[in-house]
Amino acid sequence: MPQTALEDILRTKFESLGGYIHLDCQYLGCSQSGNSVNVTVQHRGERVTIAATYLVGADGHHSTVRTSLSIPFDGDVYPYSFIVAEVTVVEWPFGLNAAQIYTSLDGLLICMPEPGKHRFRLIANVRDAPQLPSLELWRCIIARRAPGHACFEIANMHCSNRFRIHHRIARRYRAGRIFLAGDAAHVQSPATGQGMNLGIQDATILARIIGDAIYHGRNSEHDLDEYQRICQPRAQKVFGLTHRITLGMTLTNPVLCWVRNMVMMATNSLPMVRRKITRVISQLDL
Ligand SMILES: Cc1cc2nc3c(=O)[nH]c(=O)nc-3n(C[C@H](O)[C@H](O)[C@H](O)COP(=O)(O)OP(=O)(O)OC[C@H]3O[C@@H](n4cnc5c(N)ncnc54)[C@H](O)[C@@H]3O)c2cc1C
Protein backbone atom coordinates (compact mmCIF):
# COMPACT_ATOMS: atom_id res chain seq x y z
CA MET A 1 0.00 0.00 0.00
CA PRO A 2 1.49 3.42 -0.92
CA GLN A 3 2.43 5.71 1.97
CA THR A 4 0.00 8.42 0.77
CA ALA A 5 -2.94 5.98 0.96
CA LEU A 6 -1.93 4.93 4.47
CA GLU A 7 -1.63 8.57 5.54
CA ASP A 8 -5.21 9.18 4.32
CA ILE A 9 -6.47 6.22 6.38
CA LEU A 10 -4.65 7.43 9.52
CA ARG A 11 -5.88 11.01 9.03
CA THR A 12 -9.50 9.88 8.59
CA LYS A 13 -9.28 7.70 11.71
CA PHE A 14 -7.71 10.52 13.75
CA GLU A 15 -10.43 12.96 12.69
CA SER A 16 -13.18 10.41 13.41
CA LEU A 17 -11.85 10.27 16.99
CA GLY A 18 -12.23 14.04 17.32
CA GLY A 19 -8.67 15.09 16.40
CA TYR A 20 -7.89 18.03 14.11
CA ILE A 21 -4.72 18.51 12.06
CA HIS A 22 -3.57 22.13 11.65
CA LEU A 23 -1.66 21.99 8.37
CA ASP A 24 -1.04 25.75 8.41
CA CYS A 25 0.87 25.75 11.69
CA GLN A 26 4.66 25.94 12.10
CA TYR A 27 6.50 24.99 15.29
CA LEU A 28 8.95 27.74 16.31
CA GLY A 29 10.19 26.76 19.77
CA CYS A 30 9.23 25.86 23.32
CA SER A 31 10.13 26.17 26.97
CA GLN A 32 9.41 23.77 29.83
CA SER A 33 8.22 24.60 33.31
CA GLY A 34 7.35 22.24 36.19
CA ASN A 35 4.27 20.59 34.74
CA SER A 36 3.81 21.99 31.25
CA VAL A 37 5.49 22.78 27.94
CA ASN A 38 4.86 26.21 26.40
CA VAL A 39 4.95 25.73 22.65
CA THR A 40 5.25 28.70 20.29
CA VAL A 41 3.80 28.24 16.81
CA GLN A 42 3.21 30.42 13.78
CA HIS A 43 -0.45 30.12 12.83
CA ARG A 44 -1.80 32.08 9.83
CA GLY A 45 0.94 34.68 10.22
CA GLU A 46 0.52 35.05 13.99
CA ARG A 47 2.69 33.76 16.81
CA VAL A 48 0.62 31.77 19.29
CA THR A 49 1.77 30.12 22.54
CA ILE A 50 0.10 26.88 23.60
CA ALA A 51 0.44 25.43 27.11
CA ALA A 52 0.61 21.63 26.77
CA THR A 53 1.22 18.77 29.19
CA TYR A 54 3.50 16.95 26.74
CA LEU A 55 4.96 17.70 23.31
CA VAL A 56 5.83 15.10 20.65
CA GLY A 57 8.31 16.25 18.00
CA ALA A 58 7.33 14.21 14.94
CA ASP A 59 8.72 16.82 12.56
CA GLY A 60 10.92 14.64 10.38
CA HIS A 61 14.62 14.21 9.63
CA HIS A 62 15.53 17.90 10.10
CA SER A 63 13.43 18.14 13.28
CA THR A 64 13.41 21.65 14.75
CA VAL A 65 12.24 20.14 18.05
CA ARG A 66 15.27 17.83 18.24
CA THR A 67 17.67 20.59 17.19
CA SER A 68 16.25 23.08 19.67
CA LEU A 69 16.82 20.51 22.45
CA SER A 70 20.44 19.98 21.24
CA ILE A 71 19.90 16.21 21.18
CA PRO A 72 22.74 14.63 19.13
CA PHE A 73 21.61 12.72 16.03
CA ASP A 74 24.28 10.00 15.95
CA GLY A 75 25.19 8.31 12.65
CA ASP A 76 26.46 9.11 9.18
CA VAL A 77 25.52 9.74 5.56
CA TYR A 78 26.09 7.20 2.74
CA PRO A 79 28.83 8.29 0.31
CA TYR A 80 26.62 8.23 -2.79
CA SER A 81 23.41 10.03 -3.67
CA PHE A 82 20.14 8.35 -4.53
CA ILE A 83 17.68 9.49 -7.17
CA VAL A 84 13.95 8.85 -7.07
CA ALA A 85 11.27 9.37 -9.73
CA GLU A 86 7.58 8.71 -10.35
CA VAL A 87 7.21 7.43 -13.93
CA THR A 88 4.71 5.82 -16.29
CA VAL A 89 6.02 2.46 -17.41
CA VAL A 90 5.18 0.82 -20.73
CA GLU A 91 5.91 -2.83 -21.49
CA TRP A 92 6.47 -3.85 -17.85
CA PRO A 93 7.60 -7.50 -18.15
CA PHE A 94 6.16 -8.59 -14.77
CA GLY A 95 2.77 -8.48 -13.03
CA LEU A 96 1.55 -4.89 -12.58
CA ASN A 97 1.75 -5.25 -8.78
CA ALA A 98 5.21 -6.85 -8.76
CA ALA A 99 8.08 -4.74 -7.42
CA GLN A 100 11.57 -5.52 -8.73
CA ILE A 101 15.06 -4.92 -7.36
CA TYR A 102 17.90 -4.95 -9.90
CA THR A 103 21.44 -5.26 -8.59
CA SER A 104 24.31 -4.83 -11.05
CA LEU A 105 27.94 -3.73 -11.10
CA ASP A 106 26.65 -0.33 -12.22
CA GLY A 107 24.48 0.01 -9.10
CA LEU A 108 21.05 -0.57 -7.69
CA LEU A 109 17.65 0.02 -9.31
CA ILE A 110 14.39 -0.47 -7.40
CA CYS A 111 11.01 -0.36 -9.19
CA MET A 112 7.90 -0.16 -7.01
CA PRO A 113 4.46 -0.17 -8.66
CA GLU A 114 1.48 1.82 -7.50
CA PRO A 115 -1.10 -0.98 -7.43
CA GLY A 116 -3.48 -1.08 -10.39
CA LYS A 117 -1.73 1.63 -12.43
CA HIS A 118 1.16 1.80 -14.86
CA ARG A 119 2.81 4.27 -12.53
CA PHE A 120 6.01 3.26 -10.74
CA ARG A 121 8.41 4.74 -8.24
CA LEU A 122 12.03 4.20 -9.29
CA ILE A 123 15.00 4.52 -6.92
CA ALA A 124 18.65 4.22 -7.96
CA ASN A 125 22.03 5.03 -6.41
CA VAL A 126 24.28 7.31 -8.45
CA ARG A 127 27.66 8.67 -7.37
CA ASP A 128 27.33 12.25 -8.67
CA ALA A 129 23.67 12.72 -9.47
CA PRO A 130 22.28 16.04 -10.75
CA GLN A 131 19.71 17.70 -8.51
CA LEU A 132 16.90 17.13 -11.06
CA PRO A 133 17.65 13.82 -12.83
CA SER A 134 16.37 13.87 -16.42
CA LEU A 135 14.26 11.30 -18.27
CA GLU A 136 17.34 10.55 -20.39
CA LEU A 137 19.42 9.74 -17.29
CA TRP A 138 16.70 7.35 -16.07
CA ARG A 139 16.54 5.63 -19.49
CA CYS A 140 20.31 5.23 -19.42
CA ILE A 141 20.21 3.70 -15.92
CA ILE A 142 17.42 1.28 -16.89
CA ALA A 143 19.33 0.17 -20.00
CA ARG A 144 22.48 -0.49 -17.95
CA ARG A 145 20.95 -2.04 -14.82
CA ALA A 146 17.91 -3.98 -16.04
CA PRO A 147 19.13 -6.98 -18.06
CA GLY A 148 17.64 -7.87 -21.51
CA HIS A 149 14.55 -9.94 -20.63
CA ALA A 150 13.70 -7.76 -17.61
CA CYS A 151 14.20 -4.42 -19.39
CA PHE A 152 11.31 -1.95 -19.65
CA GLU A 153 10.43 1.40 -21.20
CA ILE A 154 9.33 4.57 -19.45
CA ALA A 155 7.04 7.03 -21.21
CA ASN A 156 6.47 9.96 -18.83
CA MET A 157 8.28 11.26 -15.80
CA HIS A 158 5.98 12.95 -13.25
CA CYS A 159 8.70 14.01 -10.81
CA SER A 160 12.37 13.29 -10.24
CA ASN A 161 14.70 14.25 -7.39
CA ARG A 162 18.06 13.59 -5.82
CA PHE A 163 18.54 12.86 -2.13
CA ARG A 164 21.27 11.73 0.24
CA ILE A 165 20.57 8.96 2.72
CA HIS A 166 21.52 9.27 6.34
CA HIS A 167 21.45 6.56 8.96
CA ARG A 168 21.07 8.25 12.32
CA ILE A 169 19.42 7.71 15.70
CA ALA A 170 18.72 10.38 18.32
CA ARG A 171 20.85 9.79 21.41
CA ARG A 172 17.84 10.54 23.61
CA TYR A 173 14.16 10.13 22.73
CA ARG A 174 12.96 12.40 25.52
CA ALA A 175 13.92 15.63 27.27
CA GLY A 176 11.60 16.34 30.19
CA ARG A 177 8.06 16.53 28.79
CA ILE A 178 9.16 16.48 25.16
CA PHE A 179 9.42 13.28 23.10
CA LEU A 180 10.80 12.58 19.63
CA ALA A 181 9.06 10.17 17.26
CA GLY A 182 9.38 8.96 13.66
CA ASP A 183 12.14 10.35 11.44
CA ALA A 184 12.84 13.02 14.06
CA ALA A 185 14.20 10.16 16.21
CA HIS A 186 15.65 7.88 13.50
CA VAL A 187 16.35 8.02 9.77
CA GLN A 188 17.64 5.20 7.63
CA SER A 189 18.01 3.97 4.08
CA PRO A 190 14.65 3.25 2.39
CA ALA A 191 16.17 -0.01 1.06
CA THR A 192 13.99 -2.19 3.28
CA GLY A 193 10.99 0.18 3.48
CA GLN A 194 11.05 0.35 7.29
CA GLY A 195 11.09 4.06 8.20
CA MET A 196 7.37 4.76 8.33
CA ASN A 197 6.66 1.40 9.99
CA LEU A 198 9.09 2.25 12.79
CA GLY A 199 7.45 5.67 13.17
CA ILE A 200 4.01 4.06 13.52
CA GLN A 201 5.40 1.74 16.20
CA ASP A 202 6.81 4.78 18.05
CA ALA A 203 3.39 6.46 17.89
CA THR A 204 1.54 3.40 19.20
CA ILE A 205 3.87 2.88 22.16
CA LEU A 206 4.14 6.58 22.98
CA ALA A 207 0.34 6.99 22.90
CA ARG A 208 0.04 4.28 25.56
CA ILE A 209 2.78 5.80 27.74
CA ILE A 210 1.38 9.36 27.53
CA GLY A 211 -2.14 8.00 28.16
CA ASP A 212 -0.89 6.18 31.28
CA ALA A 213 0.85 9.36 32.45
CA ILE A 214 -2.20 11.60 31.99
CA TYR A 215 -5.01 9.25 33.05
CA HIS A 216 -3.29 6.95 35.56
CA GLY A 217 -0.61 9.22 37.02
CA ARG A 218 2.23 6.97 35.80
CA ASN A 219 4.46 9.95 35.05
CA SER A 220 7.72 9.34 36.94
CA GLU A 221 11.03 9.67 35.06
CA HIS A 222 11.20 5.87 35.00
CA ASP A 223 7.67 5.59 33.53
CA LEU A 224 8.33 8.15 30.79
CA ASP A 225 11.73 6.60 29.96
CA GLU A 226 9.94 3.37 29.06
CA TYR A 227 9.42 4.91 25.61
CA GLN A 228 13.15 5.06 24.89
CA ARG A 229 13.75 1.70 26.58
CA ILE A 230 11.35 0.02 24.13
CA CYS A 231 11.73 2.05 20.95
CA GLN A 232 15.42 2.89 20.67
CA PRO A 233 16.62 -0.77 20.69
CA ARG A 234 13.96 -1.57 18.06
CA ALA A 235 15.26 1.21 15.83
CA GLN A 236 18.85 0.00 16.38
CA LYS A 237 17.87 -3.56 15.44
CA VAL A 238 16.12 -2.46 12.24
CA PHE A 239 19.03 -0.13 11.43
CA GLY A 240 21.63 -2.90 11.67
CA LEU A 241 19.70 -5.01 9.15
CA THR A 242 18.87 -2.12 6.81
CA HIS A 243 22.48 -0.88 6.83
CA ARG A 244 23.83 -4.34 5.92
CA ILE A 245 21.22 -4.74 3.14
CA THR A 246 21.99 -1.25 1.78
CA LEU A 247 25.73 -2.00 1.69
CA GLY A 248 25.03 -5.40 0.10
CA MET A 249 22.76 -3.95 -2.58
CA THR A 250 25.20 -1.19 -3.55
CA LEU A 251 28.32 -3.38 -3.88
CA THR A 252 30.47 -2.72 -6.95
CA ASN A 253 33.21 -5.33 -6.44
CA PRO A 254 32.47 -8.11 -9.01
CA VAL A 255 33.50 -10.98 -6.68
CA LEU A 256 31.43 -9.70 -3.77
CA CYS A 257 28.49 -9.11 -6.15
CA TRP A 258 28.71 -12.73 -7.29
CA VAL A 259 28.76 -13.98 -3.67
CA ARG A 260 25.78 -11.73 -2.82
CA ASN A 261 23.77 -12.99 -5.81
CA MET A 262 24.49 -16.62 -4.87
CA VAL A 263 23.39 -16.00 -1.27
CA MET A 264 20.22 -14.23 -2.48
CA MET A 265 19.35 -17.08 -4.86
CA ALA A 266 19.95 -19.69 -2.15
CA THR A 267 17.86 -17.88 0.49
CA ASN A 268 15.10 -17.14 -2.00
CA SER A 269 14.69 -20.85 -2.74
CA LEU A 270 14.11 -21.79 0.93
CA PRO A 271 10.48 -21.19 2.00
CA MET A 272 11.42 -21.10 5.71
CA VAL A 273 14.01 -18.38 5.12
CA ARG A 274 11.57 -16.43 2.91
CA ARG A 275 8.94 -16.57 5.67
CA LYS A 276 11.50 -15.37 8.23
CA ILE A 277 12.55 -12.46 5.97
CA THR A 278 8.88 -11.48 5.47
CA ARG A 279 8.34 -11.40 9.25
CA VAL A 280 11.47 -9.31 9.81
CA ILE A 281 10.71 -6.82 7.00
CA SER A 282 7.10 -6.40 8.18
CA GLN A 283 8.42 -5.83 11.74
CA LEU A 284 6.24 -8.63 13.15
CA ASP A 285 9.38 -9.96 14.85
CA LEU A 286 10.18 -6.82 16.86
C1 LIG B 1 12.54 7.35 -1.26
C2 LIG B 1 11.97 6.89 0.05
C3 LIG B 1 11.18 5.73 0.10
C4 LIG B 1 10.62 5.28 1.31
N1 LIG B 1 9.86 4.14 1.31
C5 LIG B 1 9.36 3.68 2.49
C6 LIG B 1 8.57 2.48 2.54
O1 LIG B 1 8.34 1.82 1.52
N2 LIG B 1 8.10 2.07 3.76
C7 LIG B 1 8.34 2.76 4.92
O2 LIG B 1 7.90 2.33 6.01
N3 LIG B 1 9.07 3.91 4.89
C8 LIG B 1 9.58 4.38 3.72
N4 LIG B 1 10.32 5.54 3.69
C9 LIG B 1 10.53 6.28 4.94
C10 LIG B 1 9.30 7.13 5.29
O3 LIG B 1 8.94 7.95 4.19
C11 LIG B 1 9.61 8.00 6.52
O4 LIG B 1 10.18 7.19 7.52
C12 LIG B 1 8.33 8.64 7.05
O5 LIG B 1 7.76 9.50 6.09
C13 LIG B 1 8.65 9.45 8.30
O6 LIG B 1 7.46 10.02 8.78
P1 LIG B 1 7.53 11.19 9.82
O7 LIG B 1 6.09 11.61 10.02
O8 LIG B 1 8.32 10.81 11.01
O9 LIG B 1 8.35 12.36 9.11
P2 LIG B 1 7.96 13.17 7.79
O10 LIG B 1 7.24 12.29 6.82
O11 LIG B 1 9.23 13.83 7.35
O12 LIG B 1 6.93 14.26 8.30
C14 LIG B 1 7.34 15.33 9.12
C15 LIG B 1 6.28 16.41 9.03
O13 LIG B 1 6.64 17.46 9.93
C16 LIG B 1 6.43 18.70 9.27
N5 LIG B 1 7.32 19.70 9.89
C17 LIG B 1 8.68 19.79 9.81
N6 LIG B 1 9.12 20.85 10.52
C18 LIG B 1 8.02 21.44 11.05
C19 LIG B 1 7.82 22.59 11.89
N7 LIG B 1 8.84 23.34 12.33
N8 LIG B 1 6.54 22.91 12.23
C20 LIG B 1 5.48 22.16 11.81
N9 LIG B 1 5.62 21.05 11.02
C21 LIG B 1 6.87 20.71 10.65
C22 LIG B 1 6.78 18.43 7.81
O14 LIG B 1 6.17 19.39 6.98
C23 LIG B 1 6.19 17.04 7.62
O15 LIG B 1 4.83 17.11 7.26
C24 LIG B 1 10.87 6.01 2.50
C25 LIG B 1 11.67 7.18 2.46
C26 LIG B 1 12.22 7.61 1.25
C27 LIG B 1 13.09 8.86 1.24
mmCIF file with all atom_site columns, N, CA and C in Angstrom, residues 169-170 173 179-182 185-186 197-209 224-239 283 286:
data_model
loop_
_atom_site.group_PDB
_atom_site.id
_atom_site.type_symbol
_atom_site.label_atom_id
_atom_site.label_alt_id
_atom_site.label_comp_id
_atom_site.label_asym_id
_atom_site.label_entity_id
_atom_site.label_seq_id
_atom_site.pdbx_PDB_ins_code
_atom_site.Cartn_x
_atom_site.Cartn_y
_atom_site.Cartn_z
_atom_site.occupancy
_atom_site.B_iso_or_equiv
_atom_site.pdbx_formal_charge
_atom_site.auth_seq_id
_atom_site.auth_comp_id
_atom_site.auth_asym_id
_atom_site.auth_atom_id
_atom_site.pdbx_PDB_model_num
ATOM 1   N N  . ILE A 1 169 ? 20.389 7.903  14.611 1.00 0.00 ? 169 ILE A N  1
ATOM 2   C CA . ILE A 1 169 ? 19.422 7.707  15.700 1.00 0.00 ? 169 ILE A CA 1
ATOM 3   C C  . ILE A 1 169 ? 19.666 8.783  16.755 1.00 0.00 ? 169 ILE A C  1
ATOM 4   N N  . ALA A 1 170 ? 18.588 9.365  17.259 1.00 0.00 ? 170 ALA A N  1
ATOM 5   C CA . ALA A 1 170 ? 18.720 10.379 18.317 1.00 0.00 ? 170 ALA A CA 1
ATOM 6   C C  . ALA A 1 170 ? 19.279 9.711  19.576 1.00 0.00 ? 170 ALA A C  1
ATOM 7   N N  . TYR A 1 173 ? 15.484 10.012 23.343 1.00 0.00 ? 173 TYR A N  1
ATOM 8   C CA . TYR A 1 173 ? 14.162 10.126 22.732 1.00 0.00 ? 173 TYR A CA 1
ATOM 9   C C  . TYR A 1 173 ? 13.272 11.069 23.540 1.00 0.00 ? 173 TYR A C  1
ATOM 10  N N  . PHE A 1 179 ? 9.005  14.556 23.695 1.00 0.00 ? 179 PHE A N  1
ATOM 11  C CA . PHE A 1 179 ? 9.422  13.277 23.104 1.00 0.00 ? 179 PHE A CA 1
ATOM 12  C C  . PHE A 1 179 ? 9.728  13.480 21.620 1.00 0.00 ? 179 PHE A C  1
ATOM 13  N N  . LEU A 1 180 ? 10.566 12.603 21.084 1.00 0.00 ? 180 LEU A N  1
ATOM 14  C CA . LEU A 1 180 ? 10.801 12.584 19.633 1.00 0.00 ? 180 LEU A CA 1
ATOM 15  C C  . LEU A 1 180 ? 10.220 11.294 19.070 1.00 0.00 ? 180 LEU A C  1
ATOM 16  N N  . ALA A 1 181 ? 9.631  11.378 17.878 1.00 0.00 ? 181 ALA A N  1
ATOM 17  C CA . ALA A 1 181 ? 9.062  10.168 17.262 1.00 0.00 ? 181 ALA A CA 1
ATOM 18  C C  . ALA A 1 181 ? 9.262  10.212 15.752 1.00 0.00 ? 181 ALA A C  1
ATOM 19  N N  . GLY A 1 182 ? 9.250  9.036  15.120 1.00 0.00 ? 182 GLY A N  1
ATOM 20  C CA . GLY A 1 182 ? 9.381  8.957  13.658 1.00 0.00 ? 182 GLY A CA 1
ATOM 21  C C  . GLY A 1 182 ? 10.778 9.375  13.208 1.00 0.00 ? 182 GLY A C  1
ATOM 22  N N  . ALA A 1 185 ? 13.412 10.979 15.284 1.00 0.00 ? 185 ALA A N  1
ATOM 23  C CA . ALA A 1 185 ? 14.197 10.165 16.212 1.00 0.00 ? 185 ALA A CA 1
ATOM 24  C C  . ALA A 1 185 ? 15.141 9.208  15.484 1.00 0.00 ? 185 ALA A C  1
ATOM 25  N N  . HIS A 1 186 ? 14.812 8.856  14.232 1.00 0.00 ? 186 HIS A N  1
ATOM 26  C CA . HIS A 1 186 ? 15.655 7.883  13.504 1.00 0.00 ? 186 HIS A CA 1
ATOM 27  C C  . HIS A 1 186 ? 15.419 8.002  12.006 1.00 0.00 ? 186 HIS A C  1
ATOM 28  N N  . ASN A 1 197 ? 7.126  2.449  9.068  1.00 0.00 ? 197 ASN A N  1
ATOM 29  C CA . ASN A 1 197 ? 6.660  1.402  9.989  1.00 0.00 ? 197 ASN A CA 1
ATOM 30  C C  . ASN A 1 197 ? 7.193  1.641  11.394 1.00 0.00 ? 197 ASN A C  1
ATOM 31  N N  . LEU A 1 198 ? 8.493  1.985  11.467 1.00 0.00 ? 198 LEU A N  1
ATOM 32  C CA . LEU A 1 198 ? 9.089  2.250  12.786 1.00 0.00 ? 198 LEU A CA 1
ATOM 33  C C  . LEU A 1 198 ? 8.404  3.440  13.449 1.00 0.00 ? 198 LEU A C  1
ATOM 34  N N  . GLY A 1 199 ? 8.107  4.471  12.635 1.00 0.00 ? 199 GLY A N  1
ATOM 35  C CA . GLY A 1 199 ? 7.451  5.672  13.167 1.00 0.00 ? 199 GLY A CA 1
ATOM 36  C C  . GLY A 1 199 ? 6.072  5.335  13.728 1.00 0.00 ? 199 GLY A C  1
ATOM 37  N N  . ILE A 1 200 ? 5.354  4.446  13.041 1.00 0.00 ? 200 ILE A N  1
ATOM 38  C CA . ILE A 1 200 ? 4.013  4.064  13.515 1.00 0.00 ? 200 ILE A CA 1
ATOM 39  C C  . ILE A 1 200 ? 4.134  3.281  14.830 1.00 0.00 ? 200 ILE A C  1
ATOM 40  N N  . GLN A 1 201 ? 5.180  2.455  14.930 1.00 0.00 ? 201 GLN A N  1
ATOM 41  C CA . GLN A 1 201 ? 5.397  1.739  16.199 1.00 0.00 ? 201 GLN A CA 1
ATOM 42  C C  . GLN A 1 201 ? 5.696  2.728  17.326 1.00 0.00 ? 201 GLN A C  1
ATOM 43  N N  . ASP A 1 202 ? 6.524  3.745  17.032 1.00 0.00 ? 202 ASP A N  1
ATOM 44  C CA . ASP A 1 202 ? 6.810  4.780  18.045 1.00 0.00 ? 202 ASP A CA 1
ATOM 45  C C  . ASP A 1 202 ? 5.498  5.381  18.531 1.00 0.00 ? 202 ASP A C  1
ATOM 46  N N  . ALA A 1 203 ? 4.636  5.753  17.554 1.00 0.00 ? 203 ALA A N  1
ATOM 47  C CA . ALA A 1 203 ? 3.392  6.458  17.891 1.00 0.00 ? 203 ALA A CA 1
ATOM 48  C C  . ALA A 1 203 ? 2.498  5.587  18.770 1.00 0.00 ? 203 ALA A C  1
ATOM 49  N N  . THR A 1 204 ? 2.421  4.296  18.444 1.00 0.00 ? 204 THR A N  1
ATOM 50  C CA . THR A 1 204 ? 1.540  3.397  19.202 1.00 0.00 ? 204 THR A CA 1
ATOM 51  C C  . THR A 1 204 ? 2.016  3.275  20.648 1.00 0.00 ? 204 THR A C  1
ATOM 52  N N  . ILE A 1 205 ? 3.327  3.084  20.805 1.00 0.00 ? 205 ILE A N  1
ATOM 53  C CA . ILE A 1 205 ? 3.872  2.876  22.156 1.00 0.00 ? 205 ILE A CA 1
ATOM 54  C C  . ILE A 1 205 ? 3.812  4.183  22.962 1.00 0.00 ? 205 ILE A C  1
ATOM 55  N N  . LEU A 1 206 ? 4.140  5.286  22.281 1.00 0.00 ? 206 LEU A N  1
ATOM 56  C CA . LEU A 1 206 ? 4.137  6.576  22.982 1.00 0.00 ? 206 LEU A CA 1
ATOM 57  C C  . LEU A 1 206 ? 2.716  6.974  23.397 1.00 0.00 ? 206 LEU A C  1
ATOM 58  N N  . ALA A 1 207 ? 1.731  6.663  22.562 1.00 0.00 ? 207 ALA A N  1
ATOM 59  C CA . ALA A 1 207 ? 0.335  6.993  22.904 1.00 0.00 ? 207 ALA A CA 1
ATOM 60  C C  . ALA A 1 207 ? -0.048 6.287  24.201 1.00 0.00 ? 207 ALA A C  1
ATOM 61  N N  . ARG A 1 208 ? 0.369  5.026  24.337 1.00 0.00 ? 208 ARG A N  1
ATOM 62  C CA . ARG A 1 208 ? 0.039  4.280  25.559 1.00 0.00 ? 208 ARG A CA 1
ATOM 63  C C  . ARG A 1 208 ? 0.738  4.905  26.773 1.00 0.00 ? 208 ARG A C  1
ATOM 64  N N  . ILE A 1 209 ? 2.014  5.276  26.605 1.00 0.00 ? 209 ILE A N  1
ATOM 65  C CA . ILE A 1 209 ? 2.782  5.803  27.741 1.00 0.00 ? 209 ILE A CA 1
ATOM 66  C C  . ILE A 1 209 ? 2.236  7.175  28.168 1.00 0.00 ? 209 ILE A C  1
ATOM 67  N N  . LEU A 1 224 ? 8.237  7.471  32.091 1.00 0.00 ? 224 LEU A N  1
ATOM 68  C CA . LEU A 1 224 ? 8.335  8.147  30.786 1.00 0.00 ? 224 LEU A CA 1
ATOM 69  C C  . LEU A 1 224 ? 9.517  7.608  29.972 1.00 0.00 ? 224 LEU A C  1
ATOM 70  N N  . ASP A 1 225 ? 10.560 7.147  30.674 1.00 0.00 ? 225 ASP A N  1
ATOM 71  C CA . ASP A 1 225 ? 11.729 6.601  29.959 1.00 0.00 ? 225 ASP A CA 1
ATOM 72  C C  . ASP A 1 225 ? 11.443 5.244  29.323 1.00 0.00 ? 225 ASP A C  1
ATOM 73  N N  . GLU A 1 226 ? 10.289 4.663  29.661 1.00 0.00 ? 226 GLU A N  1
ATOM 74  C CA . GLU A 1 226 ? 9.944  3.372  29.058 1.00 0.00 ? 226 GLU A CA 1
ATOM 75  C C  . GLU A 1 226 ? 9.902  3.502  27.531 1.00 0.00 ? 226 GLU A C  1
ATOM 76  N N  . TYR A 1 227 ? 9.499  4.690  27.060 1.00 0.00 ? 227 TYR A N  1
ATOM 77  C CA . TYR A 1 227 ? 9.417  4.912  25.605 1.00 0.00 ? 227 TYR A CA 1
ATOM 78  C C  . TYR A 1 227 ? 10.776 4.643  24.949 1.00 0.00 ? 227 TYR A C  1
ATOM 79  N N  . GLN A 1 228 ? 11.826 5.270  25.478 1.00 0.00 ? 228 GLN A N  1
ATOM 80  C CA . GLN A 1 228 ? 13.150 5.059  24.892 1.00 0.00 ? 228 GLN A CA 1
ATOM 81  C C  . GLN A 1 228 ? 13.624 3.622  25.111 1.00 0.00 ? 228 GLN A C  1
ATOM 82  N N  . ARG A 1 229 ? 13.304 3.072  26.301 1.00 0.00 ? 229 ARG A N  1
ATOM 83  C CA . ARG A 1 229 ? 13.755 1.698  26.581 1.00 0.00 ? 229 ARG A CA 1
ATOM 84  C C  . ARG A 1 229 ? 13.192 0.716  25.558 1.00 0.00 ? 229 ARG A C  1
ATOM 85  N N  . ILE A 1 230 ? 11.946 0.954  25.109 1.00 0.00 ? 230 ILE A N  1
ATOM 86  C CA . ILE A 1 230 ? 11.349 0.024  24.135 1.00 0.00 ? 230 ILE A CA 1
ATOM 87  C C  . ILE A 1 230 ? 11.770 0.392  22.710 1.00 0.00 ? 230 ILE A C  1
ATOM 88  N N  . CYS A 1 231 ? 11.643 1.685  22.372 1.00 0.00 ? 231 CYS A N  1
ATOM 89  C CA . CYS A 1 231 ? 11.727 2.054  20.946 1.00 0.00 ? 231 CYS A CA 1
ATOM 90  C C  . CYS A 1 231 ? 13.145 2.210  20.412 1.00 0.00 ? 231 CYS A C  1
ATOM 91  N N  . GLN A 1 232 ? 14.079 2.674  21.230 1.00 0.00 ? 232 GLN A N  1
ATOM 92  C CA . GLN A 1 232 ? 15.421 2.887  20.675 1.00 0.00 ? 232 GLN A CA 1
ATOM 93  C C  . GLN A 1 232 ? 16.089 1.561  20.275 1.00 0.00 ? 232 GLN A C  1
ATOM 94  N N  . PRO A 1 233 ? 16.022 0.500  21.123 1.00 0.00 ? 233 PRO A N  1
ATOM 95  C CA . PRO A 1 233 ? 16.621 -0.770 20.689 1.00 0.00 ? 233 PRO A CA 1
ATOM 96  C C  . PRO A 1 233 ? 15.953 -1.337 19.433 1.00 0.00 ? 233 PRO A C  1
ATOM 97  N N  . ARG A 1 234 ? 14.638 -1.100 19.284 1.00 0.00 ? 234 ARG A N  1
ATOM 98  C CA . ARG A 1 234 ? 13.958 -1.570 18.063 1.00 0.00 ? 234 ARG A CA 1
ATOM 99  C C  . ARG A 1 234 ? 14.542 -0.877 16.847 1.00 0.00 ? 234 ARG A C  1
ATOM 100 N N  . ALA A 1 235 ? 14.706 0.448  16.963 1.00 0.00 ? 235 ALA A N  1
ATOM 101 C CA . ALA A 1 235 ? 15.259 1.205  15.831 1.00 0.00 ? 235 ALA A CA 1
ATOM 102 C C  . ALA A 1 235 ? 16.675 0.711  15.531 1.00 0.00 ? 235 ALA A C  1
ATOM 103 N N  . GLN A 1 236 ? 17.468 0.451  16.608 1.00 0.00 ? 236 GLN A N  1
ATOM 104 C CA . GLN A 1 236 ? 18.848 0.001  16.377 1.00 0.00 ? 236 GLN A CA 1
ATOM 105 C C  . GLN A 1 236 ? 18.868 -1.352 15.670 1.00 0.00 ? 236 GLN A C  1
ATOM 106 N N  . LYS A 1 237 ? 17.926 -2.229 16.045 1.00 0.00 ? 237 LYS A N  1
ATOM 107 C CA . LYS A 1 237 ? 17.874 -3.561 15.437 1.00 0.00 ? 237 LYS A CA 1
ATOM 108 C C  . LYS A 1 237 ? 17.539 -3.445 13.943 1.00 0.00 ? 237 LYS A C  1
ATOM 109 N N  . VAL A 1 238 ? 16.522 -2.633 13.638 1.00 0.00 ? 238 VAL A N  1
ATOM 110 C CA . VAL A 1 238 ? 16.121 -2.459 12.236 1.00 0.00 ? 238 VAL A CA 1
ATOM 111 C C  . VAL A 1 238 ? 17.254 -1.791 11.450 1.00 0.00 ? 238 VAL A C  1
ATOM 112 N N  . PHE A 1 239 ? 17.941 -0.845 12.100 1.00 0.00 ? 239 PHE A N  1
ATOM 113 C CA . PHE A 1 239 ? 19.031 -0.134 11.426 1.00 0.00 ? 239 PHE A CA 1
ATOM 114 C C  . PHE A 1 239 ? 20.151 -1.068 11.024 1.00 0.00 ? 239 PHE A C  1
ATOM 115 N N  . GLN A 1 283 ? 8.232  -6.195 10.327 1.00 0.00 ? 283 GLN A N  1
ATOM 116 C CA . GLN A 1 283 ? 8.424  -5.828 11.739 1.00 0.00 ? 283 GLN A CA 1
ATOM 117 C C  . GLN A 1 283 ? 7.510  -6.609 12.684 1.00 0.00 ? 283 GLN A C  1
ATOM 118 N N  . LEU A 1 286 ? 9.571  -7.745 15.890 1.00 0.00 ? 286 LEU A N  1
ATOM 119 C CA . LEU A 1 286 ? 10.182 -6.817 16.856 1.00 0.00 ? 286 LEU A CA 1
ATOM 120 C C  . LEU A 1 286 ? 9.570  -6.975 18.238 1.00 0.00 ? 286 LEU A C  1
#
